[in-house]
Amino acid sequence: MKITVFGSSKPQPRQPAYQDALRLGRLIAEGGHTVLTGGYMGTMEAVSRGAAEAGGHVIGVTCEEIERWRRNGPNQWVKEEWRCQTLIERIQRLIYGCDAAIVLPGGAGTLAETTLYWNLLVIQAIPPRPLVLVGREWQTIFETIRKEMAEAANPADWDKILFANDVDQAYQMAVNYKSNRSG
């Protein structure tokens, strides 16, 4: 199974968010799965590092648009690089290249990745598969959207998002997912 992990580029090694992502990478690798990340720093580095240190395969999906904006290359734990020209192509590779996605806390990029993945599930452009968001913050954001825009969305759309309290629960939800949801 290939598991994409989305998250922030901000966490540093001594911060709890980095340590959570490091643990998630280890869990994915120890379970015999491949991890896909955006390939750079922060959450992406931590997940890649955790997976690599546990002997797992790490795919980093990088892109020229990001590297023109922020001059850096893939982190040192990426074993296989999938190089893209544009950010949109990169997001597509991260979504279409996986069997499950786990979303850690993040900013605008993480929100864009998450909502595109969700919309592709809604319109059945990708087969049913887990989209697991980690943390109370994501649940609060999506519950607010659901409440404030209830008339604008199909109630069944919300069943496509799973919420986990921590990375351990998120990993279990991703690998034990059964597609029995209504479409």
Coordinates of C-alpha atoms in Angstrom, one line a residue:
M1 CA 0.0 0.0 0.0
K2 CA 1.2 3.5 -0.8
I3 CA 0.2 6.1 1.8
T4 CA 0.5 9.8 1.0
V5 CA 1.1 12.1 4.0
F6 CA 0.2 15.8 3.7
G7 CA 1.3 18.4 6.2
S8 CA 3.2 21.6 7.0
S9 CA 6.7 22.5 6.0
K10 CA 7.2 24.3 9.3
P11 CA 7.8 21.7 12.0
Q12 CA 11.4 21.4 13.3
P13 CA 13.0 18.3 14.8
R14 CA 12.4 19.1 18.5
Q15 CA 8.7 20.1 18.0
P16 CA 5.8 17.8 18.8
A17 CA 4.4 18.1 15.2
Y18 CA 7.8 16.8 13.8
Q19 CA 7.9 14.0 16.3
D20 CA 4.3 12.9 15.5
A21 CA 5.2 12.9 11.8
L22 CA 8.4 10.9 12.5
R23 CA 6.3 8.3 14.4
L24 CA 3.8 8.1 11.5
G25 CA 6.6 7.5 9.0
R26 CA 7.9 4.7 11.2
L27 CA 4.4 3.1 11.6
I28 CA 4.0 3.2 7.8
A29 CA 7.3 1.5 7.1
E30 CA 7.0 -1.0 9.9
G31 CA 3.7 -2.0 8.4
G32 CA 5.4 -2.7 5.1
H33 CA 3.9 0.2 3.3
T34 CA 5.5 2.9 1.0
V35 CA 5.2 6.5 2.0
L36 CA 4.7 9.4 -0.4
T37 CA 5.3 13.0 0.7
G38 CA 6.0 16.4 -0.9
G39 CA 9.7 15.5 -0.4
Y40 CA 10.9 18.7 1.3
M41 CA 11.2 19.9 4.9
G42 CA 9.0 19.9 8.1
T43 CA 6.3 17.2 8.2
M44 CA 7.6 15.8 4.8
E45 CA 11.1 15.4 6.2
A46 CA 9.9 13.9 9.4
V47 CA 7.7 11.3 7.8
S48 CA 10.4 10.5 5.2
R49 CA 13.0 10.2 8.0
G50 CA 10.8 8.0 10.2
A51 CA 10.1 5.6 7.3
A52 CA 13.7 5.5 6.0
E53 CA 15.0 4.8 9.5
A54 CA 12.6 1.9 9.8
G55 CA 13.7 0.5 6.5
G56 CA 10.8 1.7 4.4
H57 CA 10.6 3.0 0.9
V58 CA 10.2 6.8 0.6
I59 CA 8.9 8.6 -2.5
G60 CA 9.3 12.3 -2.6
V61 CA 7.1 14.2 -5.1
T62 CA 9.0 17.5 -5.8
C63 CA 8.4 20.3 -8.3
E64 CA 10.2 23.0 -10.1
E65 CA 7.7 25.8 -9.2
I66 CA 8.3 25.2 -5.4
E67 CA 12.1 25.1 -5.9
R68 CA 12.0 28.4 -7.8
W69 CA 10.1 29.9 -4.9
R70 CA 12.1 28.3 -2.1
R71 CA 15.5 27.2 -3.1
N72 CA 15.9 23.7 -1.7
G73 CA 15.8 20.1 -3.0
P74 CA 14.4 16.9 -1.6
N75 CA 15.2 15.9 1.9
Q76 CA 18.0 13.3 2.5
W77 CA 15.6 10.5 3.3
V78 CA 13.9 10.4 -0.1
K79 CA 14.8 7.2 -1.8
E80 CA 12.9 7.8 -5.0
E81 CA 12.0 11.2 -6.4
W82 CA 9.0 11.8 -8.7
R83 CA 9.9 15.2 -10.3
C84 CA 7.1 17.5 -11.5
Q85 CA 7.1 20.8 -13.3
T86 CA 4.1 22.4 -11.5
L87 CA 2.5 22.4 -8.1
I88 CA -0.8 21.2 -9.6
E89 CA 1.0 18.2 -11.2
R90 CA 2.7 17.5 -7.9
I91 CA -0.6 17.4 -6.0
Q92 CA -2.1 15.1 -8.7
R93 CA 0.8 12.7 -8.3
L94 CA 0.5 12.7 -4.5
I95 CA -3.3 12.0 -4.8
Y96 CA -3.4 9.6 -7.8
G97 CA -0.2 7.7 -6.7
C98 CA -1.6 6.6 -3.3
D99 CA -4.0 4.1 -1.8
A100 CA -4.7 6.2 1.2
A101 CA -3.9 9.7 2.5
I102 CA -3.2 10.9 6.0
V103 CA -3.4 14.7 6.7
L104 CA -1.3 16.2 9.5
P105 CA -1.7 19.8 10.6
G106 CA -0.8 22.3 7.9
G107 CA -1.5 25.6 6.1
A108 CA -2.9 26.7 2.8
G109 CA -1.1 24.0 0.8
T110 CA -2.3 21.2 3.0
L111 CA -5.8 22.5 2.9
A112 CA -5.7 22.6 -0.9
E113 CA -4.4 19.1 -1.1
T114 CA -7.0 17.8 1.3
T115 CA -10.0 19.5 -0.3
L116 CA -8.9 18.4 -3.8
Y117 CA -8.5 14.8 -2.6
W118 CA -11.9 15.0 -0.9
N119 CA -13.6 16.4 -4.0
L120 CA -12.1 13.7 -6.2
L121 CA -13.6 11.1 -3.8
V122 CA -17.0 12.9 -4.0
I123 CA -17.1 12.9 -7.8
Q124 CA -15.8 9.4 -7.9
A125 CA -12.8 10.4 -10.0
I126 CA -10.7 8.2 -7.7
P127 CA -11.9 4.9 -6.1
P128 CA -13.1 5.0 -2.5
R129 CA -10.1 5.1 -0.2
P130 CA -9.3 6.6 3.1
L131 CA -8.7 10.3 3.7
V132 CA -7.8 10.6 7.4
L133 CA -7.3 14.0 9.0
V134 CA -5.3 14.1 12.2
G135 CA -6.2 16.4 15.1
R136 CA -9.0 18.3 16.6
E137 CA -8.1 21.4 14.5
W138 CA -9.1 19.7 11.2
Q139 CA -12.3 18.4 12.7
T140 CA -13.2 21.9 13.9
I141 CA -12.5 23.4 10.5
F142 CA -14.6 20.8 8.6
E143 CA -17.4 20.9 11.2
T144 CA -17.6 24.7 10.8
I145 CA -17.7 24.4 7.0
R146 CA -20.4 21.7 7.3
K147 CA -22.5 23.7 9.7
E148 CA -22.1 27.1 8.0
M149 CA -22.6 25.7 4.4
A150 CA -25.0 22.9 5.1
E151 CA -27.3 23.9 2.3
A152 CA -24.4 24.0 -0.3
A153 CA -23.1 20.4 0.1
N154 CA -24.5 16.9 -0.2
P155 CA -24.7 15.3 3.3
A156 CA -23.1 12.1 1.9
D157 CA -20.0 14.1 0.9
W158 CA -19.0 14.3 4.6
D159 CA -18.8 10.6 5.0
K160 CA -15.7 10.5 2.8
I161 CA -13.6 12.2 5.5
L162 CA -12.3 10.4 8.5
F163 CA -11.0 12.1 11.7
A164 CA -8.3 10.7 14.0
N165 CA -7.1 12.0 17.3
D166 CA -3.5 11.0 16.8
V167 CA -1.1 9.4 14.3
D168 CA -1.5 5.9 15.7
Q169 CA -5.3 6.0 15.2
A170 CA -4.8 7.6 11.8
Y171 CA -2.5 4.9 10.6
Q172 CA -4.9 2.2 11.8
M173 CA -7.8 3.9 10.1
A174 CA -5.9 4.1 6.8
V175 CA -4.7 0.5 6.7
N176 CA -7.9 -1.0 8.0
Y177 CA -10.2 1.0 5.8
K178 CA -13.1 -0.9 4.2
S179 CA -14.9 0.7 1.3
N180 CA -18.5 0.3 2.4
R181 CA -19.6 3.9 2.2
S182 CA -22.5 5.1 0.1
G183 CA -21.6 7.0 -3.1

